[in-house]
């Protein structure tokens, strides 16, 4: 009988191992299938120096006319690589890209954008906090383009700390108006902001674009979100450095976008390092384009939160892979999934593997009731897989899941989790099927002490 029980235990153990291996294989296969669809654009060999178009890197000469001329030549010749040599180049107004263009910022080069709001008019079609509208142009803007690259060792400086960034104090009226237009389905042609409003423009935005590469550059001092990937696909971002401390200076914001690789990034942001979005409320549900197939790997997080999904995610987010990442400094929250009953949509098939944080306030946080508000459109949050993650210290909480009474968060799997110290180990409410395997919060308890 004892022999039979031993054999049974071995069979059960092996079956468990096989199931775990199959699950991991499924994740790897899904991730690798995503990678097959992410191919950086081919960079044109038609090289042109920005200085040949009148640009002077003296920090005083307005080099926007030179950029406009170079981009027009690229358009006429069906592509080109605009090389920016060492120097500081003032750009009084937006750079509007064209197809098949690459901007190479050589080492020691810096683009510094001017701070006169009227230079960023007329308004262009864009999106602001999940609502489509017309607003000041993003500083670098691509609309309905293909094969775009921004590469090199130079810097893109939004120069917004003392100008556009301060608009946040005056934005409330226009912010609420944009949300009302969203909820009331106001025709897009009537959603005109720009002059007289205070909705800050993005630093870089790709809108309905395909085949994008951002590599090597340093991004700093943005007026709003740093890099907004809107309704775009096949995007590679690697070896980018952020030094962005203004309000709402998210690093990357993919929205309604897919097939994205974000790797080897050095984050240092005042806000979310990566914030995955998919539209807000009525308009997001109406648009119905989920953000999906996003890989975030080999990054160093530092800022408000490491990776966030939401809160504007009404069209849904799925197939996100966060792996082999560590930290460069403090984050308020490590991994943060947030929605509320105004949003609807879904968050599902999220994989977090081999991620390490230092000190945070909360390590892993899911909430379906963000800001304690909303009704009528609960979010379906399920199929979250977290394996081999560590945190040195969580000053508030280790693992938090807050579902909603009528739509519980379900099917969340934690395995191989280690949190050295935290105030609250776990707090799960309105949840179903939360599975824990090999969890150590605090000091590991080993061999029991002997009675004396």
Coordinates of C-alpha atoms in Angstrom, one line a residue:
X1 CA 0.0 0.0 0.0
X2 CA 2.8 2.4 0.9
X3 CA 4.5 1.6 -2.4
X4 CA 1.3 2.3 -4.3
X5 CA 0.9 5.7 -2.5
X6 CA 4.5 6.6 -3.4
X7 CA 4.0 5.8 -7.0
X8 CA 0.7 7.9 -7.0
X9 CA 2.5 10.9 -5.5
X10 CA 5.2 10.7 -8.2
X11 CA 2.6 10.5 -10.9
X12 CA 0.7 13.5 -9.5
X13 CA 3.9 15.5 -9.1
X14 CA 5.0 14.7 -12.6
X15 CA 1.6 15.6 -14.0
X16 CA 1.8 19.0 -12.2
X17 CA 5.3 19.6 -13.6
X18 CA 4.0 18.7 -17.1
X19 CA 1.1 21.1 -16.8
X20 CA 3.4 23.9 -15.6
X21 CA 5.8 23.2 -18.5
X22 CA 2.9 23.2 -21.0
X23 CA 1.6 26.5 -19.7
X24 CA 5.1 28.1 -20.0
X25 CA 5.5 26.6 -23.5
X26 CA 2.2 28.1 -24.4
X27 CA 3.4 31.6 -23.2
X28 CA 6.7 31.3 -25.1
X29 CA 5.0 30.1 -28.3
X30 CA 2.5 33.0 -28.1
X31 CA 5.3 35.5 -27.4
X32 CA 7.5 34.2 -30.3
X33 CA 4.5 34.3 -32.7
X34 CA 4.2 38.0 -31.8
X35 CA 7.9 38.6 -32.4
X36 CA 7.6 37.2 -35.9
X37 CA 5.3 40.1 -36.8
X38 CA 7.5 42.8 -35.5
X39 CA 10.1 43.8 -38.1
X40 CA 11.9 47.2 -38.0
X41 CA 11.7 49.3 -41.1
X42 CA 14.5 49.4 -43.6
X43 CA 16.3 52.7 -43.4
X44 CA 16.8 54.6 -46.6
X45 CA 20.3 55.0 -47.9
X46 CA 19.4 58.4 -49.4
X47 CA 21.4 60.4 -46.8
X48 CA 21.0 64.2 -46.3
X49 CA 22.6 66.4 -43.8
X50 CA 20.3 68.8 -42.0
X51 CA 22.9 71.5 -42.1
X52 CA 22.8 71.4 -45.9
X53 CA 19.3 72.8 -45.6
X54 CA 20.3 75.8 -43.5
X55 CA 20.2 74.4 -40.0
X56 CA 22.8 75.7 -37.6
X57 CA 23.4 73.9 -34.2
X58 CA 23.9 77.1 -32.2
X59 CA 20.8 76.8 -30.0
X60 CA 19.6 80.2 -31.4
X61 CA 18.8 79.7 -35.1
X62 CA 15.3 78.4 -35.9
X63 CA 15.9 75.1 -37.7
X64 CA 12.3 74.2 -38.4
X65 CA 12.5 75.6 -42.0
X66 CA 15.5 73.3 -42.5
X67 CA 13.6 70.3 -41.3
X68 CA 10.6 71.2 -43.4
X69 CA 12.8 71.4 -46.6
X70 CA 14.6 68.1 -45.8
X71 CA 11.3 66.3 -45.2
X72 CA 9.9 67.8 -48.5
X73 CA 12.8 66.4 -50.4
X74 CA 12.3 63.0 -48.7
X75 CA 8.7 63.1 -49.8
X76 CA 9.7 63.9 -53.4
X77 CA 12.3 61.2 -53.5
X78 CA 10.2 58.6 -51.7
X79 CA 12.3 58.5 -48.6
X80 CA 15.5 59.6 -47.0
X81 CA 17.7 59.7 -43.9
X82 CA 18.0 63.1 -42.3
X83 CA 21.3 63.2 -40.3
X84 CA 21.6 65.8 -37.5
X85 CA 25.2 66.3 -36.6
X86 CA 26.6 67.5 -33.2
X87 CA 25.0 70.7 -32.0
X88 CA 21.9 72.1 -30.4
X89 CA 19.1 72.8 -32.9
X90 CA 16.2 75.1 -32.0
X91 CA 12.9 73.9 -33.6
X92 CA 10.2 76.5 -33.4
X93 CA 7.2 74.4 -34.2
X94 CA 6.4 70.8 -35.0
X95 CA 8.2 68.3 -37.3
X96 CA 5.6 66.6 -39.5
X97 CA 7.1 63.4 -40.8
X98 CA 6.6 61.7 -44.2
X99 CA 6.8 58.1 -45.4
X100 CA 10.1 56.2 -45.5
X101 CA 12.0 58.8 -43.5
X102 CA 14.6 58.3 -40.8
X103 CA 15.9 61.0 -38.5
X104 CA 19.4 60.1 -37.2
X105 CA 20.5 62.2 -34.2
X106 CA 24.3 61.8 -34.0
X107 CA 26.1 61.8 -30.7
X108 CA 26.2 65.3 -29.2
X109 CA 23.1 66.5 -31.2
X110 CA 20.0 67.9 -29.5
X111 CA 16.7 69.0 -30.8
X112 CA 15.2 71.7 -28.5
X113 CA 11.6 72.7 -29.3
X114 CA 10.4 76.2 -28.9
X115 CA 7.8 77.2 -26.4
X116 CA 5.5 79.6 -28.3
X117 CA 2.1 77.8 -28.4
X118 CA 1.0 79.4 -31.7
X119 CA 4.0 77.8 -33.4
X120 CA 2.1 74.4 -32.9
X121 CA -1.0 75.5 -34.8
X122 CA -3.0 74.9 -36.9
X123 CA -4.6 72.1 -34.9
X124 CA -4.2 68.5 -36.1
X125 CA -6.2 65.3 -35.5
X126 CA -4.9 63.7 -32.3
X127 CA -6.2 62.1 -29.1
X128 CA -6.1 63.4 -25.5
X129 CA -6.5 61.0 -22.6
X130 CA -8.4 58.5 -24.7
X131 CA -10.7 60.9 -26.7
X132 CA -10.1 61.9 -30.3
X133 CA -10.1 65.6 -31.0
X134 CA -8.2 68.4 -32.7
X135 CA -5.5 70.1 -30.7
X136 CA -2.0 71.6 -30.9
X137 CA 0.3 69.5 -32.9
X138 CA 2.5 67.0 -31.2
X139 CA 6.1 68.2 -31.5
X140 CA 7.1 65.2 -33.7
X141 CA 4.0 64.0 -35.6
X142 CA 3.4 61.2 -38.0
X143 CA -0.1 60.6 -39.4
X144 CA -1.1 57.7 -41.7
X145 CA 2.6 56.9 -42.5
X146 CA 4.7 53.9 -43.1
X147 CA 8.4 53.1 -42.5
X148 CA 9.5 55.8 -39.9
X149 CA 12.6 55.7 -37.8
X150 CA 14.2 58.0 -35.1
X151 CA 17.6 56.7 -34.2
X152 CA 21.0 57.7 -32.9
X153 CA 22.7 58.9 -29.7
X154 CA 21.3 62.4 -29.6
X155 CA 18.6 64.0 -27.5
X156 CA 15.0 65.2 -28.1
X157 CA 14.2 67.9 -25.6
X158 CA 10.6 69.2 -25.4
X159 CA 11.8 72.2 -23.4
X160 CA 8.4 72.3 -21.7
X161 CA 9.1 72.5 -18.0
X162 CA 8.5 76.3 -17.6
X163 CA 5.9 76.6 -20.4
X164 CA 3.5 73.9 -21.7
X165 CA 3.9 71.8 -18.5
X166 CA 2.4 74.5 -16.5
X167 CA -0.9 74.3 -18.5
X168 CA -1.8 71.3 -16.3
X169 CA -3.0 73.8 -13.7
X170 CA -5.5 75.3 -16.2
X171 CA -6.7 72.2 -18.1
X172 CA -9.7 71.1 -16.1
X173 CA -12.4 72.9 -18.1
X174 CA -11.1 71.6 -21.4
X175 CA -10.4 68.2 -20.0
X176 CA -14.0 67.9 -18.8
X177 CA -15.3 69.2 -22.1
X178 CA -13.4 66.5 -24.0
X179 CA -14.9 63.8 -21.8
X180 CA -18.4 65.2 -22.3
X181 CA -17.9 65.1 -26.0
X182 CA -16.7 61.5 -25.7
X183 CA -19.8 60.4 -23.7
X184 CA -22.2 62.4 -25.9
X185 CA -20.6 61.1 -29.2
X186 CA -20.1 64.7 -30.4
X187 CA -19.0 64.7 -34.1
X188 CA -15.3 64.8 -34.4
X189 CA -15.3 68.0 -36.6
X190 CA -16.8 69.9 -33.6
X191 CA -14.1 68.7 -31.1
X192 CA -11.7 71.6 -31.8
X193 CA -9.4 72.7 -29.0
X194 CA -6.0 74.4 -29.6
X195 CA -6.0 78.2 -28.9
X196 CA -8.0 79.2 -25.9
X197 CA -7.7 75.7 -24.3
X198 CA -5.0 74.1 -22.2
X199 CA -4.6 70.6 -23.4
X200 CA -0.9 69.9 -23.6
X201 CA 0.5 68.4 -26.8
X202 CA 2.4 65.2 -26.9
X203 CA 6.1 65.2 -27.6
X204 CA 6.1 62.3 -30.2
X205 CA 3.0 60.8 -31.7
X206 CA 2.6 58.2 -34.4
X207 CA -1.1 58.0 -35.4
X208 CA -2.3 55.3 -37.8
X209 CA 1.3 54.4 -38.7
X210 CA 3.0 51.2 -39.6
X211 CA 6.6 50.0 -39.3
X212 CA 8.2 52.3 -36.7
X213 CA 11.6 52.2 -35.1
X214 CA 12.8 54.4 -32.2
X215 CA 16.3 53.5 -31.1
X216 CA 19.1 54.9 -29.0
X217 CA 17.8 58.5 -28.4
X218 CA 17.4 60.3 -25.1
X219 CA 13.9 61.8 -24.5
X220 CA 13.4 64.6 -22.0
X221 CA 11.3 67.5 -20.8
X222 CA 8.0 66.5 -22.6
X223 CA 4.9 68.8 -22.4
X224 CA 2.7 65.7 -21.9
X225 CA 3.1 62.0 -22.8
X226 CA 6.5 61.3 -24.3
X227 CA 5.8 58.7 -27.0
X228 CA 2.2 58.1 -28.0
X229 CA 1.6 55.1 -30.3
X230 CA -1.9 55.6 -31.5
X231 CA -3.8 53.1 -33.7
X232 CA -0.4 52.0 -35.0
X233 CA 1.4 48.6 -35.5
X234 CA 4.7 46.9 -36.0
X235 CA 6.7 49.1 -33.6
X236 CA 10.2 48.5 -32.2
X237 CA 11.5 50.7 -29.4
X238 CA 14.9 49.8 -28.0
X239 CA 17.8 51.4 -26.1
X240 CA 15.9 54.6 -25.5
X241 CA 16.7 56.7 -22.4
X242 CA 14.1 58.8 -20.6
X243 CA 14.9 61.8 -18.5
X244 CA 11.4 63.2 -18.2
X245 CA 10.1 64.8 -15.0
X246 CA 7.2 67.0 -16.0
X247 CA 3.6 66.2 -15.1
X248 CA 2.2 63.2 -17.1
X249 CA 5.5 62.4 -18.6
X250 CA 4.7 58.8 -19.4
X251 CA 7.4 57.0 -21.4
X252 CA 5.5 54.9 -23.9
X253 CA 1.7 55.0 -24.3
X254 CA 0.5 52.4 -26.8
X255 CA -3.2 53.0 -27.5
X256 CA -5.3 50.9 -30.0
X257 CA -2.0 49.5 -31.1
X258 CA -0.5 46.1 -31.7
X259 CA 2.7 44.2 -32.4
X260 CA 5.0 46.3 -30.3
X261 CA 8.5 45.4 -28.9
X262 CA 9.8 47.7 -26.1
X263 CA 13.2 46.5 -25.0
X264 CA 16.4 47.6 -23.3
X265 CA 14.9 50.9 -22.2
X266 CA 16.4 53.0 -19.4
X267 CA 13.3 54.7 -17.8
X268 CA 13.5 57.7 -15.6
X269 CA 10.0 59.3 -15.7
X270 CA 7.8 61.4 -13.4
X271 CA 4.9 59.2 -14.4
X272 CA 4.2 55.7 -15.8
X273 CA 7.2 54.1 -17.6
X274 CA 4.8 52.1 -20.0
X275 CA 1.1 52.8 -19.9
X276 CA -1.0 50.6 -22.2
X277 CA -4.3 52.2 -23.2
X278 CA -7.2 51.5 -25.5
X279 CA -9.5 54.5 -25.5
X280 CA -11.8 56.0 -22.9
X281 CA -15.4 55.1 -22.1
X282 CA -18.0 55.4 -24.9
X283 CA -15.5 56.2 -27.6
X284 CA -13.2 53.4 -26.7
X285 CA -16.0 50.8 -26.7
X286 CA -17.2 52.3 -30.0
X287 CA -13.8 52.2 -31.6
X288 CA -13.3 48.6 -30.5
X289 CA -9.6 48.2 -31.4
X290 CA -7.8 46.4 -28.6
X291 CA -4.2 47.1 -27.7
X292 CA -2.5 43.7 -28.0
X293 CA 0.7 41.7 -28.7
X294 CA 3.0 43.9 -26.7
X295 CA 6.4 42.7 -25.4
X296 CA 8.2 44.6 -22.7
X297 CA 11.6 43.1 -21.9
X298 CA 15.1 43.8 -20.5
X299 CA 14.1 47.2 -19.2
X300 CA 15.1 49.2 -16.1
X301 CA 12.1 50.9 -14.5
X302 CA 12.2 54.1 -12.5
X303 CA 9.4 56.6 -12.0
X304 CA 5.8 56.6 -10.8
X305 CA 4.8 53.1 -12.0
X306 CA 6.7 50.4 -13.9
X307 CA 4.1 49.0 -16.3
X308 CA 0.4 50.1 -16.2
X309 CA -2.6 48.8 -18.1
X310 CA -5.3 51.5 -18.1
X311 CA -7.1 53.3 -16.9
X312 CA -8.3 54.3 -20.4
X313 CA -8.7 50.8 -21.9
X314 CA -12.3 50.6 -22.9
X315 CA -11.6 48.7 -26.2
X316 CA -9.6 46.1 -24.2
X317 CA -6.0 45.0 -23.7
X318 CA -4.6 41.5 -24.3
X319 CA -1.5 39.5 -24.9
X320 CA 1.0 41.6 -23.0
X321 CA 4.4 40.0 -22.1
X322 CA 6.6 41.7 -19.4
X323 CA 9.8 39.8 -18.9
X324 CA 13.4 40.0 -17.7
X325 CA 13.0 43.5 -16.3
X326 CA 14.6 45.1 -13.3
X327 CA 14.7 48.5 -11.7
X328 CA 16.9 51.6 -11.8
X329 CA 15.3 53.3 -8.8
X330 CA 12.0 53.8 -6.9
X331 CA 8.6 53.1 -8.4
X332 CA 5.4 53.8 -6.5
X333 CA 3.9 50.6 -8.0
X334 CA 5.6 47.9 -9.9
X335 CA 2.9 46.3 -12.1
X336 CA -0.5 48.1 -12.0
X337 CA -3.7 47.0 -13.8
X338 CA -6.5 49.6 -13.4
X339 CA -10.0 50.2 -14.6
X340 CA -13.4 51.2 -13.3
X341 CA -17.1 50.5 -14.2
X342 CA -17.1 53.5 -16.6
X343 CA -14.7 51.8 -18.9
X344 CA -15.9 48.3 -19.9
X345 CA -13.6 46.3 -22.1
X346 CA -11.2 43.7 -20.8
X347 CA -7.7 43.0 -19.6
X348 CA -6.7 39.4 -20.2
X349 CA -3.7 37.2 -21.1
X350 CA -1.1 39.2 -19.3
X351 CA 2.2 37.4 -18.6
X352 CA 4.8 38.8 -16.1
X353 CA 8.0 36.7 -15.8
X354 CA 11.4 37.2 -14.2
X355 CA 10.8 40.8 -13.0
X356 CA 12.6 42.4 -10.1
X357 CA 11.8 45.6 -8.2
X358 CA 13.6 47.3 -5.3
X359 CA 11.5 49.6 -3.1
X360 CA 7.9 50.3 -4.1
X361 CA 4.7 51.3 -2.3
X362 CA 2.7 48.4 -3.8
X363 CA 4.3 45.6 -5.8
X364 CA 1.5 44.1 -7.9
X365 CA -1.8 45.8 -8.0
X366 CA -5.1 45.1 -9.8
X367 CA -8.1 47.3 -9.3
X368 CA -11.5 47.2 -11.2
X369 CA -12.7 50.2 -9.2
X370 CA -10.1 52.8 -9.9
X371 CA -10.8 56.1 -8.0
X372 CA -13.8 54.3 -6.5
X373 CA -16.1 55.6 -9.2
X374 CA -18.1 54.5 -12.3
X375 CA -21.1 52.3 -13.1
X376 CA -22.7 50.3 -15.8
X377 CA -19.6 49.1 -17.7
X378 CA -17.6 46.7 -15.6
X379 CA -14.3 45.4 -16.9
X380 CA -13.5 41.7 -17.4
X381 CA -10.1 41.1 -15.9
X382 CA -8.9 37.5 -16.1
X383 CA -6.0 35.2 -17.1
X384 CA -3.1 37.0 -15.4
X385 CA 0.0 34.9 -15.0
X386 CA 2.8 36.0 -12.7
X387 CA 5.9 33.9 -12.3
X388 CA 9.4 34.4 -10.7
X389 CA 9.1 37.9 -9.5
X390 CA 10.8 39.6 -6.6
X391 CA 10.6 42.8 -4.6
X392 CA 12.9 44.0 -1.9
X393 CA 10.4 46.2 0.0
X394 CA 6.8 47.2 -0.4
X395 CA 6.0 50.0 2.1
X396 CA 2.3 49.4 1.7
X397 CA 1.2 46.2 0.0
X398 CA 2.7 43.2 -1.7
X399 CA -0.2 41.7 -3.8
X400 CA -3.5 43.5 -4.2
X401 CA -6.6 42.5 -6.3
X402 CA -9.7 44.6 -6.1
X403 CA -12.5 43.2 -8.3
X404 CA -16.0 44.5 -8.6
X405 CA -19.0 42.7 -7.0
X406 CA -20.8 42.1 -10.3
X407 CA -17.6 41.3 -12.3
X408 CA -15.0 39.7 -10.2
X409 CA -11.3 39.5 -11.1
X410 CA -10.7 35.8 -11.9
X411 CA -8.0 33.3 -12.9
X412 CA -4.9 35.0 -11.6
X413 CA -1.9 32.7 -11.1
X414 CA 1.0 33.7 -8.8
X415 CA 4.0 31.4 -8.6
X416 CA 7.6 31.9 -7.3
X417 CA 6.9 35.3 -5.7
X418 CA 9.3 36.7 -3.2
X419 CA 8.7 40.0 -1.3
X420 CA 11.3 40.6 1.4
X421 CA 9.2 42.9 3.5
X422 CA 5.9 44.7 3.3
X423 CA 3.2 46.2 5.5
X424 CA 0.3 44.2 4.0
X425 CA 1.2 40.9 2.4
X426 CA -2.0 40.3 0.4
X427 CA -5.4 41.9 0.0
X428 CA -7.9 40.1 -2.3
X429 CA -11.5 41.3 -2.6
X430 CA -14.2 40.3 -5.2
X431 CA -12.0 37.7 -6.7
X432 CA -12.4 34.1 -8.1
X433 CA -9.8 31.4 -8.6
X434 CA -6.7 33.2 -7.4
X435 CA -3.9 30.5 -7.4
X436 CA -0.8 30.8 -5.2
X437 CA 2.3 28.6 -5.6
X438 CA 5.6 29.1 -3.8
X439 CA 5.0 32.5 -2.3
X440 CA 7.4 34.0 0.3
X441 CA 6.4 37.3 1.8
X442 CA 8.8 38.3 4.6
X443 CA 11.4 35.9 5.7
X444 CA 11.2 32.3 4.5
X445 CA 10.3 29.9 7.3
X446 CA 12.6 26.9 7.2
X447 CA 13.1 24.0 9.6
X448 CA 10.9 24.3 12.7
X449 CA 12.6 24.8 16.0
X450 CA 12.9 22.0 18.5
X451 CA 10.9 21.9 21.7
X452 CA 13.0 22.8 24.7

